[in-house]
């Protein structure tokens, strides 16, 4: 089946820890995106990548980092510099200027 | 930054009724998309309307776009309990939003509750 997957579904982080969220797609999409969603809110763009080995900051990139070494993969690291990381994280992919396909999300909680 | 803004924030209707949600945006766009999100899940794309289109249909969904008013509406006809979800509009390809490439700007969504 073609699709986009995220893991883990739930993630718990202690203060001062870095954690990495996985995002994989087999849709042959060029572009991939990371969004953050807080309760009752819309999605805010963290990072996006339009091609392998290239990525750009979104609206709320501080405290996050990404890599794009393979077309299929776009992992997101939440660093200790992100002071309020508790949120629902959504990964998406697309061909350019078309609809985006979303993964099921990772819910991150800081203990 | 969030460009789209949905109205109303919440909507409660009975099965069989129609549901209308509105979206307003601020800058010029190449297209406008509507997505659905069930609680705690990822978003699912519903429909895309291009800036040169005025109306589009997909099953029980009807979307209109008025670029002069910078607004769009989503109509769900003959609603079902399974339509209960949050609905988001998203704008893409803004000529003034070069920082985000092909990424989308989402509103805060309309929460729709359809009761049997």
mmCIF file with all atom_site columns, C-alpha atoms in Angstrom:
data_model
loop_
_atom_site.group_PDB
_atom_site.id
_atom_site.type_symbol
_atom_site.label_atom_id
_atom_site.label_alt_id
_atom_site.label_comp_id
_atom_site.label_asym_id
_atom_site.label_entity_id
_atom_site.label_seq_id
_atom_site.pdbx_PDB_ins_code
_atom_site.Cartn_x
_atom_site.Cartn_y
_atom_site.Cartn_z
_atom_site.occupancy
_atom_site.B_iso_or_equiv
_atom_site.pdbx_formal_charge
_atom_site.auth_seq_id
_atom_site.auth_comp_id
_atom_site.auth_asym_id
_atom_site.auth_atom_id
_atom_site.pdbx_PDB_model_num
ATOM 1   C CA . UNK A 1 1   ? 0.000   0.000  0.000   1.00 0.00 ? 1   UNK A CA 1
ATOM 2   C CA . UNK A 1 2   ? 1.203   3.506  -0.785  1.00 0.00 ? 2   UNK A CA 1
ATOM 3   C CA . UNK A 1 3   ? 1.138   5.961  2.044   1.00 0.00 ? 3   UNK A CA 1
ATOM 4   C CA . UNK A 1 4   ? 2.879   8.053  4.636   1.00 0.00 ? 4   UNK A CA 1
ATOM 5   C CA . UNK A 1 5   ? 3.735   6.707  8.057   1.00 0.00 ? 5   UNK A CA 1
ATOM 6   C CA . UNK A 1 6   ? 4.835   8.311  11.294  1.00 0.00 ? 6   UNK A CA 1
ATOM 7   C CA . UNK A 1 7   ? 6.325   6.730  14.375  1.00 0.00 ? 7   UNK A CA 1
ATOM 8   C CA . UNK A 1 8   ? 5.964   6.494  17.226  1.00 0.00 ? 8   UNK A CA 1
ATOM 9   C CA . UNK A 1 9   ? 2.286   7.279  17.772  1.00 0.00 ? 9   UNK A CA 1
ATOM 10  C CA . UNK A 1 10  ? 2.962   8.502  21.316  1.00 0.00 ? 10  UNK A CA 1
ATOM 11  C CA . UNK A 1 11  ? 6.252   9.869  22.628  1.00 0.00 ? 11  UNK A CA 1
ATOM 12  C CA . UNK A 1 12  ? 7.237   11.071 26.052  1.00 0.00 ? 12  UNK A CA 1
ATOM 13  C CA . UNK A 1 13  ? 10.207  13.339 26.635  1.00 0.00 ? 13  UNK A CA 1
ATOM 14  C CA . UNK A 1 14  ? 11.954  14.374 29.785  1.00 0.00 ? 14  UNK A CA 1
ATOM 15  C CA . UNK A 1 15  ? 13.165  17.909 30.268  1.00 0.00 ? 15  UNK A CA 1
ATOM 16  C CA . UNK A 1 16  ? 16.458  18.512 28.432  1.00 0.00 ? 16  UNK A CA 1
ATOM 17  C CA . UNK A 1 17  ? 16.152  15.523 26.108  1.00 0.00 ? 17  UNK A CA 1
ATOM 18  C CA . UNK A 1 18  ? 16.279  15.539 22.339  1.00 0.00 ? 18  UNK A CA 1
ATOM 19  C CA . UNK A 1 19  ? 13.775  13.259 20.604  1.00 0.00 ? 19  UNK A CA 1
ATOM 20  C CA . UNK A 1 20  ? 13.388  12.303 16.955  1.00 0.00 ? 20  UNK A CA 1
ATOM 21  C CA . UNK A 1 21  ? 10.085  11.735 15.187  1.00 0.00 ? 21  UNK A CA 1
ATOM 22  C CA . UNK A 1 22  ? 10.085  9.526  12.121  1.00 0.00 ? 22  UNK A CA 1
ATOM 23  C CA . UNK A 1 23  ? 8.247   10.214 8.853   1.00 0.00 ? 23  UNK A CA 1
ATOM 24  C CA . UNK A 1 24  ? 8.412   7.912  5.821   1.00 0.00 ? 24  UNK A CA 1
ATOM 25  C CA . UNK A 1 25  ? 6.524   8.007  2.527   1.00 0.00 ? 25  UNK A CA 1
ATOM 26  C CA . UNK A 1 26  ? 6.429   5.670  -0.475  1.00 0.00 ? 26  UNK A CA 1
ATOM 27  C CA . UNK A 1 27  ? 4.338   7.921  -2.695  1.00 0.00 ? 27  UNK A CA 1
ATOM 28  C CA . UNK A 1 28  ? 7.353   9.173  -4.655  1.00 0.00 ? 28  UNK A CA 1
ATOM 29  C CA . UNK A 1 29  ? 6.547   12.716 -3.553  1.00 0.00 ? 29  UNK A CA 1
ATOM 30  C CA . UNK A 1 30  ? 9.255   15.333 -3.870  1.00 0.00 ? 30  UNK A CA 1
ATOM 31  C CA . UNK A 1 31  ? 8.046   17.624 -1.098  1.00 0.00 ? 31  UNK A CA 1
ATOM 32  C CA . UNK A 1 32  ? 7.676   16.813 2.591   1.00 0.00 ? 32  UNK A CA 1
ATOM 33  C CA . UNK A 1 33  ? 6.504   18.947 5.500   1.00 0.00 ? 33  UNK A CA 1
ATOM 34  C CA . UNK A 1 34  ? 6.312   19.014 9.286   1.00 0.00 ? 34  UNK A CA 1
ATOM 35  C CA . UNK A 1 35  ? 3.455   20.757 11.059  1.00 0.00 ? 35  UNK A CA 1
ATOM 36  C CA . UNK A 1 36  ? 2.664   21.305 14.712  1.00 0.00 ? 36  UNK A CA 1
ATOM 37  C CA . UNK A 1 37  ? -0.906  21.334 16.005  1.00 0.00 ? 37  UNK A CA 1
ATOM 38  C CA . UNK A 1 38  ? -1.893  22.578 19.461  1.00 0.00 ? 38  UNK A CA 1
ATOM 39  C CA . UNK A 1 39  ? -5.339  21.875 20.976  1.00 0.00 ? 39  UNK A CA 1
ATOM 40  C CA . UNK A 1 40  ? -8.128  23.708 19.167  1.00 0.00 ? 40  UNK A CA 1
ATOM 41  C CA . UNK A 1 41  ? -5.663  25.235 16.744  1.00 0.00 ? 41  UNK A CA 1
ATOM 42  C CA . UNK A 1 42  ? -4.786  24.891 13.120  1.00 0.00 ? 42  UNK A CA 1
ATOM 43  C CA . UNK A 1 43  ? -1.508  23.602 11.782  1.00 0.00 ? 43  UNK A CA 1
ATOM 44  C CA . UNK A 1 44  ? 1.688   25.636 11.906  1.00 0.00 ? 44  UNK A CA 1
ATOM 45  C CA . UNK A 1 45  ? 4.585   24.881 9.591   1.00 0.00 ? 45  UNK A CA 1
ATOM 46  C CA . UNK A 1 46  ? 7.857   23.871 11.235  1.00 0.00 ? 46  UNK A CA 1
ATOM 47  C CA . UNK A 1 47  ? 10.061  22.833 8.306   1.00 0.00 ? 47  UNK A CA 1
ATOM 48  C CA . UNK A 1 48  ? 9.583   21.794 4.721   1.00 0.00 ? 48  UNK A CA 1
ATOM 49  C CA . UNK A 1 49  ? 11.719  20.161 2.057   1.00 0.00 ? 49  UNK A CA 1
ATOM 50  C CA . UNK A 1 50  ? 11.108  20.326 -1.680  1.00 0.00 ? 50  UNK A CA 1
ATOM 51  C CA . UNK A 1 51  ? 14.013  18.111 -2.708  1.00 0.00 ? 51  UNK A CA 1
ATOM 52  C CA . UNK A 1 52  ? 16.567  15.737 -1.211  1.00 0.00 ? 52  UNK A CA 1
ATOM 53  C CA . UNK A 1 53  ? 19.374  17.433 0.738   1.00 0.00 ? 53  UNK A CA 1
ATOM 54  C CA . UNK A 1 54  ? 17.472  20.706 0.892   1.00 0.00 ? 54  UNK A CA 1
ATOM 55  C CA . UNK A 1 55  ? 15.054  22.039 3.492   1.00 0.00 ? 55  UNK A CA 1
ATOM 56  C CA . UNK A 1 56  ? 13.706  25.380 4.616   1.00 0.00 ? 56  UNK A CA 1
ATOM 57  C CA . UNK A 1 57  ? 12.470  26.823 7.903   1.00 0.00 ? 57  UNK A CA 1
ATOM 58  C CA . UNK A 1 58  ? 8.780   27.385 8.351   1.00 0.00 ? 58  UNK A CA 1
ATOM 59  C CA . UNK A 1 59  ? 7.021   29.742 10.722  1.00 0.00 ? 59  UNK A CA 1
ATOM 60  C CA . UNK A 1 60  ? 8.065   28.069 13.994  1.00 0.00 ? 60  UNK A CA 1
ATOM 61  C CA . UNK A 1 61  ? 11.442  26.371 13.323  1.00 0.00 ? 61  UNK A CA 1
ATOM 62  C CA . UNK A 1 62  ? 13.187  27.432 16.544  1.00 0.00 ? 62  UNK A CA 1
ATOM 63  C CA . UNK A 1 63  ? 14.050  24.432 18.703  1.00 0.00 ? 63  UNK A CA 1
ATOM 64  C CA . UNK A 1 64  ? 13.582  21.924 15.872  1.00 0.00 ? 64  UNK A CA 1
ATOM 65  C CA . UNK A 1 65  ? 15.905  20.374 13.294  1.00 0.00 ? 65  UNK A CA 1
ATOM 66  C CA . UNK A 1 66  ? 15.391  18.143 10.245  1.00 0.00 ? 66  UNK A CA 1
ATOM 67  C CA . UNK A 1 67  ? 17.323  16.216 7.627   1.00 0.00 ? 67  UNK A CA 1
ATOM 68  C CA . UNK A 1 68  ? 16.431  14.986 4.142   1.00 0.00 ? 68  UNK A CA 1
ATOM 69  C CA . UNK A 1 69  ? 19.028  12.436 3.099   1.00 0.00 ? 69  UNK A CA 1
ATOM 70  C CA . UNK A 1 70  ? 16.548  10.238 1.238   1.00 0.00 ? 70  UNK A CA 1
ATOM 71  C CA . UNK A 1 71  ? 13.484  11.109 -0.786  1.00 0.00 ? 71  UNK A CA 1
ATOM 72  C CA . UNK A 1 72  ? 11.352  8.806  1.338   1.00 0.00 ? 72  UNK A CA 1
ATOM 73  C CA . UNK A 1 73  ? 12.371  10.070 4.764   1.00 0.00 ? 73  UNK A CA 1
ATOM 74  C CA . UNK A 1 74  ? 12.104  13.386 6.618   1.00 0.00 ? 74  UNK A CA 1
ATOM 75  C CA . UNK A 1 75  ? 12.819  12.955 10.352  1.00 0.00 ? 75  UNK A CA 1
ATOM 76  C CA . UNK A 1 76  ? 12.170  15.771 12.820  1.00 0.00 ? 76  UNK A CA 1
ATOM 77  C CA . UNK A 1 77  ? 14.265  16.270 15.968  1.00 0.00 ? 77  UNK A CA 1
ATOM 78  C CA . UNK A 1 78  ? 12.749  18.199 18.828  1.00 0.00 ? 78  UNK A CA 1
ATOM 79  C CA . UNK A 1 79  ? 15.690  19.628 20.732  1.00 0.00 ? 79  UNK A CA 1
ATOM 80  C CA . UNK A 1 80  ? 15.985  20.764 24.337  1.00 0.00 ? 80  UNK A CA 1
ATOM 81  C CA . UNK A 1 81  ? 15.891  24.344 23.012  1.00 0.00 ? 81  UNK A CA 1
ATOM 82  C CA . UNK A 1 82  ? 12.182  23.915 22.259  1.00 0.00 ? 82  UNK A CA 1
ATOM 83  C CA . UNK A 1 83  ? 10.666  25.121 25.518  1.00 0.00 ? 83  UNK A CA 1
ATOM 84  C CA . UNK A 1 84  ? 7.077   24.030 24.932  1.00 0.00 ? 84  UNK A CA 1
ATOM 85  C CA . UNK A 1 85  ? 7.205   20.884 22.785  1.00 0.00 ? 85  UNK A CA 1
ATOM 86  C CA . UNK A 1 86  ? 4.012   19.199 23.989  1.00 0.00 ? 86  UNK A CA 1
ATOM 87  C CA . UNK A 1 87  ? 1.843   19.032 20.864  1.00 0.00 ? 87  UNK A CA 1
ATOM 88  C CA . UNK A 1 88  ? 0.550   16.856 18.047  1.00 0.00 ? 88  UNK A CA 1
ATOM 89  C CA . UNK A 1 89  ? 3.060   16.622 15.184  1.00 0.00 ? 89  UNK A CA 1
ATOM 90  C CA . UNK A 1 90  ? 1.948   15.922 11.642  1.00 0.00 ? 90  UNK A CA 1
ATOM 91  C CA . UNK A 1 91  ? 4.079   15.031 8.667   1.00 0.00 ? 91  UNK A CA 1
ATOM 92  C CA . UNK A 1 92  ? 2.848   15.460 5.104   1.00 0.00 ? 92  UNK A CA 1
ATOM 93  C CA . UNK A 1 93  ? 4.091   14.947 1.574   1.00 0.00 ? 93  UNK A CA 1
ATOM 94  C CA . UNK A 1 94  ? 3.036   16.109 -1.864  1.00 0.00 ? 94  UNK A CA 1
ATOM 95  C CA . UNK A 1 95  ? 3.966   16.676 -5.438  1.00 0.00 ? 95  UNK A CA 1
ATOM 96  C CA . UNK A 1 96  ? 4.446   20.400 -5.910  1.00 0.00 ? 96  UNK A CA 1
ATOM 97  C CA . UNK A 1 97  ? 1.361   22.640 -5.757  1.00 0.00 ? 97  UNK A CA 1
ATOM 98  C CA . UNK A 1 98  ? -1.048  19.774 -5.171  1.00 0.00 ? 98  UNK A CA 1
ATOM 99  C CA . UNK A 1 99  ? -2.909  18.251 -2.282  1.00 0.00 ? 99  UNK A CA 1
ATOM 100 C CA . UNK A 1 100 ? -0.893  17.045 0.679   1.00 0.00 ? 100 UNK A CA 1
ATOM 101 C CA . UNK A 1 101 ? -1.079  13.572 2.142   1.00 0.00 ? 101 UNK A CA 1
ATOM 102 C CA . UNK A 1 102 ? -0.787  13.410 5.905   1.00 0.00 ? 102 UNK A CA 1
ATOM 103 C CA . UNK A 1 103 ? 0.533   10.776 8.243   1.00 0.00 ? 103 UNK A CA 1
ATOM 104 C CA . UNK A 1 104 ? -1.404  9.701  11.355  1.00 0.00 ? 104 UNK A CA 1
ATOM 105 C CA . UNK A 1 105 ? 0.588   11.996 13.642  1.00 0.00 ? 105 UNK A CA 1
ATOM 106 C CA . UNK A 1 106 ? 2.801   11.700 16.723  1.00 0.00 ? 106 UNK A CA 1
ATOM 107 C CA . UNK A 1 107 ? 1.618   13.010 20.050  1.00 0.00 ? 107 UNK A CA 1
ATOM 108 C CA . UNK A 1 108 ? 4.584   14.306 22.068  1.00 0.00 ? 108 UNK A CA 1
ATOM 109 C CA . UNK A 1 109 ? 4.288   14.931 25.788  1.00 0.00 ? 109 UNK A CA 1
ATOM 110 C CA . UNK A 1 110 ? 6.930   16.443 28.056  1.00 0.00 ? 110 UNK A CA 1
ATOM 111 C CA . UNK A 1 111 ? 7.092   14.842 31.475  1.00 0.00 ? 111 UNK A CA 1
ATOM 112 C CA . UNK B 2 1   ? 1.548   32.363 9.544   1.00 0.00 ? 1   UNK B CA 1
ATOM 113 C CA . UNK B 2 2   ? -2.095  31.288 9.543   1.00 0.00 ? 2   UNK B CA 1
ATOM 114 C CA . UNK B 2 3   ? -3.862  32.934 6.676   1.00 0.00 ? 3   UNK B CA 1
ATOM 115 C CA . UNK B 2 4   ? -7.171  31.119 6.433   1.00 0.00 ? 4   UNK B CA 1
ATOM 116 C CA . UNK B 2 5   ? -9.853  31.696 9.020   1.00 0.00 ? 5   UNK B CA 1
ATOM 117 C CA . UNK B 2 6   ? -12.888 29.433 9.227   1.00 0.00 ? 6   UNK B CA 1
ATOM 118 C CA . UNK B 2 7   ? -16.326 30.430 10.397  1.00 0.00 ? 7   UNK B CA 1
ATOM 119 C CA . UNK B 2 8   ? -18.106 29.267 12.469  1.00 0.00 ? 8   UNK B CA 1
ATOM 120 C CA . UNK B 2 9   ? -15.655 27.788 14.972  1.00 0.00 ? 9   UNK B CA 1
ATOM 121 C CA . UNK B 2 10  ? -18.206 25.126 15.874  1.00 0.00 ? 10  UNK B CA 1
ATOM 122 C CA . UNK B 2 11  ? -21.363 23.830 14.197  1.00 0.00 ? 11  UNK B CA 1
ATOM 123 C CA . UNK B 2 12  ? -23.916 21.334 15.477  1.00 0.00 ? 12  UNK B CA 1
ATOM 124 C CA . UNK B 2 13  ? -26.586 19.891 13.179  1.00 0.00 ? 13  UNK B CA 1
ATOM 125 C CA . UNK B 2 14  ? -28.773 16.818 12.845  1.00 0.00 ? 14  UNK B CA 1
ATOM 126 C CA . UNK B 2 15  ? -28.327 14.054 10.328  1.00 0.00 ? 15  UNK B CA 1
ATOM 127 C CA . UNK B 2 16  ? -29.822 14.896 6.984   1.00 0.00 ? 16  UNK B CA 1
ATOM 128 C CA . UNK B 2 17  ? -29.264 18.633 7.320   1.00 0.00 ? 17  UNK B CA 1
ATOM 129 C CA . UNK B 2 18  ? -26.762 20.585 5.273   1.00 0.00 ? 18  UNK B CA 1
ATOM 130 C CA . UNK B 2 19  ? -23.612 22.033 6.843   1.00 0.00 ? 19  UNK B CA 1
ATOM 131 C CA . UNK B 2 20  ? -21.962 25.186 5.528   1.00 0.00 ? 20  UNK B CA 1
ATOM 132 C CA . UNK B 2 21  ? -18.528 26.365 6.587   1.00 0.00 ? 21  UNK B CA 1
ATOM 133 C CA . UNK B 2 22  ? -16.805 29.522 5.437   1.00 0.00 ? 22  UNK B CA 1
ATOM 134 C CA . UNK B 2 23  ? -13.169 30.455 5.018   1.00 0.00 ? 23  UNK B CA 1
ATOM 135 C CA . UNK B 2 24  ? -11.602 33.869 4.558   1.00 0.00 ? 24  UNK B CA 1
ATOM 136 C CA . UNK B 2 25  ? -8.007  34.552 3.613   1.00 0.00 ? 25  UNK B CA 1
ATOM 137 C CA . UNK B 2 26  ? -5.803  37.585 3.220   1.00 0.00 ? 26  UNK B CA 1
ATOM 138 C CA . UNK B 2 27  ? -3.398  37.368 0.291   1.00 0.00 ? 27  UNK B CA 1
ATOM 139 C CA . UNK B 2 28  ? -3.556  36.226 -3.310  1.00 0.00 ? 28  UNK B CA 1
ATOM 140 C CA . UNK B 2 29  ? -3.571  32.461 -3.828  1.00 0.00 ? 29  UNK B CA 1
ATOM 141 C CA . UNK B 2 30  ? -2.997  29.839 -6.488  1.00 0.00 ? 30  UNK B CA 1
ATOM 142 C CA . UNK B 2 31  ? -5.448  27.403 -4.963  1.00 0.00 ? 31  UNK B CA 1
ATOM 143 C CA . UNK B 2 32  ? -7.524  26.741 -1.852  1.00 0.00 ? 32  UNK B CA 1
ATOM 144 C CA . UNK B 2 33  ? -7.964  23.321 -0.304  1.00 0.00 ? 33  UNK B CA 1
ATOM 145 C CA . UNK B 2 34  ? -10.287 21.828 2.265   1.00 0.00 ? 34  UNK B CA 1
ATOM 146 C CA . UNK B 2 35  ? -9.212  19.089 4.649   1.00 0.00 ? 35  UNK B CA 1
ATOM 147 C CA . UNK B 2 36  ? -10.974 16.988 7.230   1.00 0.00 ? 36  UNK B CA 1
ATOM 148 C CA . UNK B 2 37  ? -9.542  15.761 10.534  1.00 0.00 ? 37  UNK B CA 1
ATOM 149 C CA . UNK B 2 38  ? -11.117 13.183 12.776  1.00 0.00 ? 38  UNK B CA 1
ATOM 150 C CA . UNK B 2 39  ? -10.208 13.552 16.434  1.00 0.00 ? 39  UNK B CA 1
ATOM 151 C CA . UNK B 2 40  ? -6.575  12.655 17.090  1.00 0.00 ? 40  UNK B CA 1
ATOM 152 C CA . UNK B 2 41  ? -5.883  11.655 13.490  1.00 0.00 ? 41  UNK B CA 1
ATOM 153 C CA . UNK B 2 42  ? -4.085  13.054 10.482  1.00 0.00 ? 42  UNK B CA 1
ATOM 154 C CA . UNK B 2 43  ? -5.752  15.296 7.927   1.00 0.00 ? 43  UNK B CA 1
ATOM 155 C CA . UNK B 2 44  ? -7.481  13.968 4.853   1.00 0.00 ? 44  UNK B CA 1
ATOM 156 C CA . UNK B 2 45  ? -7.674  16.024 1.681   1.00 0.00 ? 45  UNK B CA 1
ATOM 157 C CA . UNK B 2 46  ? -11.246 16.677 0.500   1.00 0.00 ? 46  UNK B CA 1
ATOM 158 C CA . UNK B 2 47  ? -11.124 19.037 -2.442  1.00 0.00 ? 47  UNK B CA 1
ATOM 159 C CA . UNK B 2 48  ? -8.880  21.573 -4.187  1.00 0.00 ? 48  UNK B CA 1
ATOM 160 C CA . UNK B 2 49  ? -10.206 24.585 -6.050  1.00 0.00 ? 49  UNK B CA 1
ATOM 161 C CA . UNK B 2 50  ? -7.927  26.687 -8.219  1.00 0.00 ? 50  UNK B CA 1
ATOM 162 C CA . UNK B 2 51  ? -7.968  30.471 -8.254  1.00 0.00 ? 51  UNK B CA 1
ATOM 163 C CA . UNK B 2 52  ? -9.563  30.533 -11.720 1.00 0.00 ? 52  UNK B CA 1
ATOM 164 C CA . UNK B 2 53  ? -12.428 28.250 -10.652 1.00 0.00 ? 53  UNK B CA 1
ATOM 165 C CA . UNK B 2 54  ? -15.611 29.440 -8.951  1.00 0.00 ? 54  UNK B CA 1
ATOM 166 C CA . UNK B 2 55  ? -17.284 26.207 -7.926  1.00 0.00 ? 55  UNK B CA 1
ATOM 167 C CA . UNK B 2 56  ? -16.386 22.576 -7.603  1.00 0.00 ? 56  UNK B CA 1
ATOM 168 C CA . UNK B 2 57  ? -18.290 19.430 -6.602  1.00 0.00 ? 57  UNK B CA 1
ATOM 169 C CA . UNK B 2 58  ? -17.193 16.113 -5.170  1.00 0.00 ? 58  UNK B CA 1
ATOM 170 C CA . UNK B 2 59  ? -19.924 13.725 -4.054  1.00 0.00 ? 59  UNK B CA 1
ATOM 171 C CA . UNK B 2 60  ? -21.859 15.473 -1.261  1.00 0.00 ? 60  UNK B CA 1
ATOM 172 C CA . UNK B 2 61  ? -19.320 18.293 -1.122  1.00 0.00 ? 61  UNK B CA 1
ATOM 173 C CA . UNK B 2 62  ? -19.657 21.636 -2.877  1.00 0.00 ? 62  UNK B CA 1
ATOM 174 C CA . UNK B 2 63  ? -16.947 24.277 -2.675  1.00 0.00 ? 63  UNK B CA 1
ATOM 175 C CA . UNK B 2 64  ? -17.167 27.833 -3.904  1.00 0.00 ? 64  UNK B CA 1
ATOM 176 C CA . UNK B 2 65  ? -14.405 30.394 -4.256  1.00 0.00 ? 65  UNK B CA 1
ATOM 177 C CA . UNK B 2 66  ? -14.768 34.156 -4.534  1.00 0.00 ? 66  UNK B CA 1
ATOM 178 C CA . UNK B 2 67  ? -11.334 35.650 -5.098  1.00 0.00 ? 67  UNK B CA 1
ATOM 179 C CA . UNK B 2 68  ? -12.697 39.207 -5.110  1.00 0.00 ? 68  UNK B CA 1
ATOM 180 C CA . UNK B 2 69  ? -13.891 38.701 -1.535  1.00 0.00 ? 69  UNK B CA 1
ATOM 181 C CA . UNK B 2 70  ? -11.034 36.375 -0.630  1.00 0.00 ? 70  UNK B CA 1
ATOM 182 C CA . UNK B 2 71  ? -13.463 33.799 0.673   1.00 0.00 ? 71  UNK B CA 1
ATOM 183 C CA . UNK B 2 72  ? -14.537 30.205 0.151   1.00 0.00 ? 72  UNK B CA 1
ATOM 184 C CA . UNK B 2 73  ? -17.341 28.033 1.425   1.00 0.00 ? 73  UNK B CA 1
ATOM 185 C CA . UNK B 2 74  ? -17.695 24.293 1.935   1.00 0.00 ? 74  UNK B CA 1
ATOM 186 C CA . UNK B 2 75  ? -21.177 22.787 1.806   1.00 0.00 ? 75  UNK B CA 1
ATOM 187 C CA . UNK B 2 76  ? -21.816 19.233 2.973   1.00 0.00 ? 76  UNK B CA 1
ATOM 188 C CA . UNK B 2 77  ? -25.244 18.087 1.883   1.00 0.00 ? 77  UNK B CA 1
ATOM 189 C CA . UNK B 2 78  ? -27.375 15.445 3.619   1.00 0.00 ? 78  UNK B CA 1
ATOM 190 C CA . UNK B 2 79  ? -24.919 15.168 6.495   1.00 0.00 ? 79  UNK B CA 1
ATOM 191 C CA . UNK B 2 80  ? -24.269 11.918 8.328   1.00 0.00 ? 80  UNK B CA 1
ATOM 192 C CA . UNK B 2 81  ? -22.984 11.170 11.832  1.00 0.00 ? 81  UNK B CA 1
ATOM 193 C CA . UNK B 2 82  ? -19.758 9.996  10.173  1.00 0.00 ? 82  UNK B CA 1
ATOM 194 C CA . UNK B 2 83  ? -19.173 13.560 8.924   1.00 0.00 ? 83  UNK B CA 1
ATOM 195 C CA . UNK B 2 84  ? -18.429 14.616 12.512  1.00 0.00 ? 84  UNK B CA 1
ATOM 196 C CA . UNK B 2 85  ? -14.900 16.037 12.352  1.00 0.00 ? 85  UNK B CA 1
ATOM 197 C CA . UNK B 2 86  ? -12.918 19.263 12.142  1.00 0.00 ? 86  UNK B CA 1
ATOM 198 C CA . UNK B 2 87  ? -12.708 20.914 8.755   1.00 0.00 ? 87  UNK B CA 1
ATOM 199 C CA . UNK B 2 88  ? -9.826  23.137 7.710   1.00 0.00 ? 88  UNK B CA 1
ATOM 200 C CA . UNK B 2 89  ? -9.259  25.377 4.766   1.00 0.00 ? 89  UNK B CA 1
ATOM 201 C CA . UNK B 2 90  ? -5.719  25.816 3.523   1.00 0.00 ? 90  UNK B CA 1
ATOM 202 C CA . UNK B 2 91  ? -4.255  28.212 1.040   1.00 0.00 ? 91  UNK B CA 1
ATOM 203 C CA . UNK B 2 92  ? -1.179  27.516 -1.004  1.00 0.00 ? 92  UNK B CA 1
ATOM 204 C CA . UNK B 2 93  ? 1.182   29.104 -3.433  1.00 0.00 ? 93  UNK B CA 1
ATOM 205 C CA . UNK B 2 94  ? 0.759   32.655 -2.282  1.00 0.00 ? 94  UNK B CA 1
ATOM 206 C CA . UNK B 2 95  ? 2.892   34.936 -4.384  1.00 0.00 ? 95  UNK B CA 1
ATOM 207 C CA . UNK B 2 96  ? 3.679   36.949 -1.280  1.00 0.00 ? 96  UNK B CA 1
ATOM 208 C CA . UNK B 2 97  ? 4.525   33.953 0.859   1.00 0.00 ? 97  UNK B CA 1
ATOM 209 C CA . UNK B 2 98  ? 7.724   32.877 -0.806  1.00 0.00 ? 98  UNK B CA 1
ATOM 210 C CA . UNK B 2 99  ? 9.180   31.668 2.480   1.00 0.00 ? 99  UNK B CA 1
ATOM 211 C CA . UNK B 2 100 ? 6.994   28.560 2.523   1.00 0.00 ? 100 UNK B CA 1
ATOM 212 C CA . UNK B 2 101 ? 7.360   27.310 -1.022  1.00 0.00 ? 101 UNK B CA 1
ATOM 213 C CA . UNK B 2 102 ? 4.526   24.920 -1.668  1.00 0.00 ? 102 UNK B CA 1
ATOM 214 C CA . UNK B 2 103 ? 3.579   24.548 1.991   1.00 0.00 ? 103 UNK B CA 1
ATOM 215 C CA . UNK B 2 104 ? 0.042   25.376 3.043   1.00 0.00 ? 104 UNK B CA 1
ATOM 216 C CA . UNK B 2 105 ? -1.351  27.963 5.426   1.00 0.00 ? 105 UNK B CA 1
ATOM 217 C CA . UNK B 2 106 ? -4.126  26.480 7.575   1.00 0.00 ? 106 UNK B CA 1
ATOM 218 C CA . UNK B 2 107 ? -6.944  28.117 9.464   1.00 0.00 ? 107 UNK B CA 1
ATOM 219 C CA . UNK B 2 108 ? -8.006  27.034 12.953  1.00 0.00 ? 108 UNK B CA 1
ATOM 220 C CA . UNK B 2 109 ? -10.838 24.926 11.620  1.00 0.00 ? 109 UNK B CA 1
ATOM 221 C CA . UNK B 2 110 ? -14.561 24.423 12.076  1.00 0.00 ? 110 UNK B CA 1
ATOM 222 C CA . UNK B 2 111 ? -15.610 21.666 14.445  1.00 0.00 ? 111 UNK B CA 1
ATOM 223 C CA . UNK B 2 112 ? -18.690 19.926 13.026  1.00 0.00 ? 112 UNK B CA 1
ATOM 224 C CA . UNK B 2 113 ? -20.925 17.706 15.144  1.00 0.00 ? 113 UNK B CA 1
ATOM 225 C CA . UNK B 2 114 ? -23.648 15.724 13.389  1.00 0.00 ? 114 UNK B CA 1
ATOM 226 C CA . UNK B 2 115 ? -26.110 14.055 15.731  1.00 0.00 ? 115 UNK B CA 1
ATOM 227 C CA . UNK B 2 116 ? -28.337 11.119 14.754  1.00 0.00 ? 116 UNK B CA 1
#
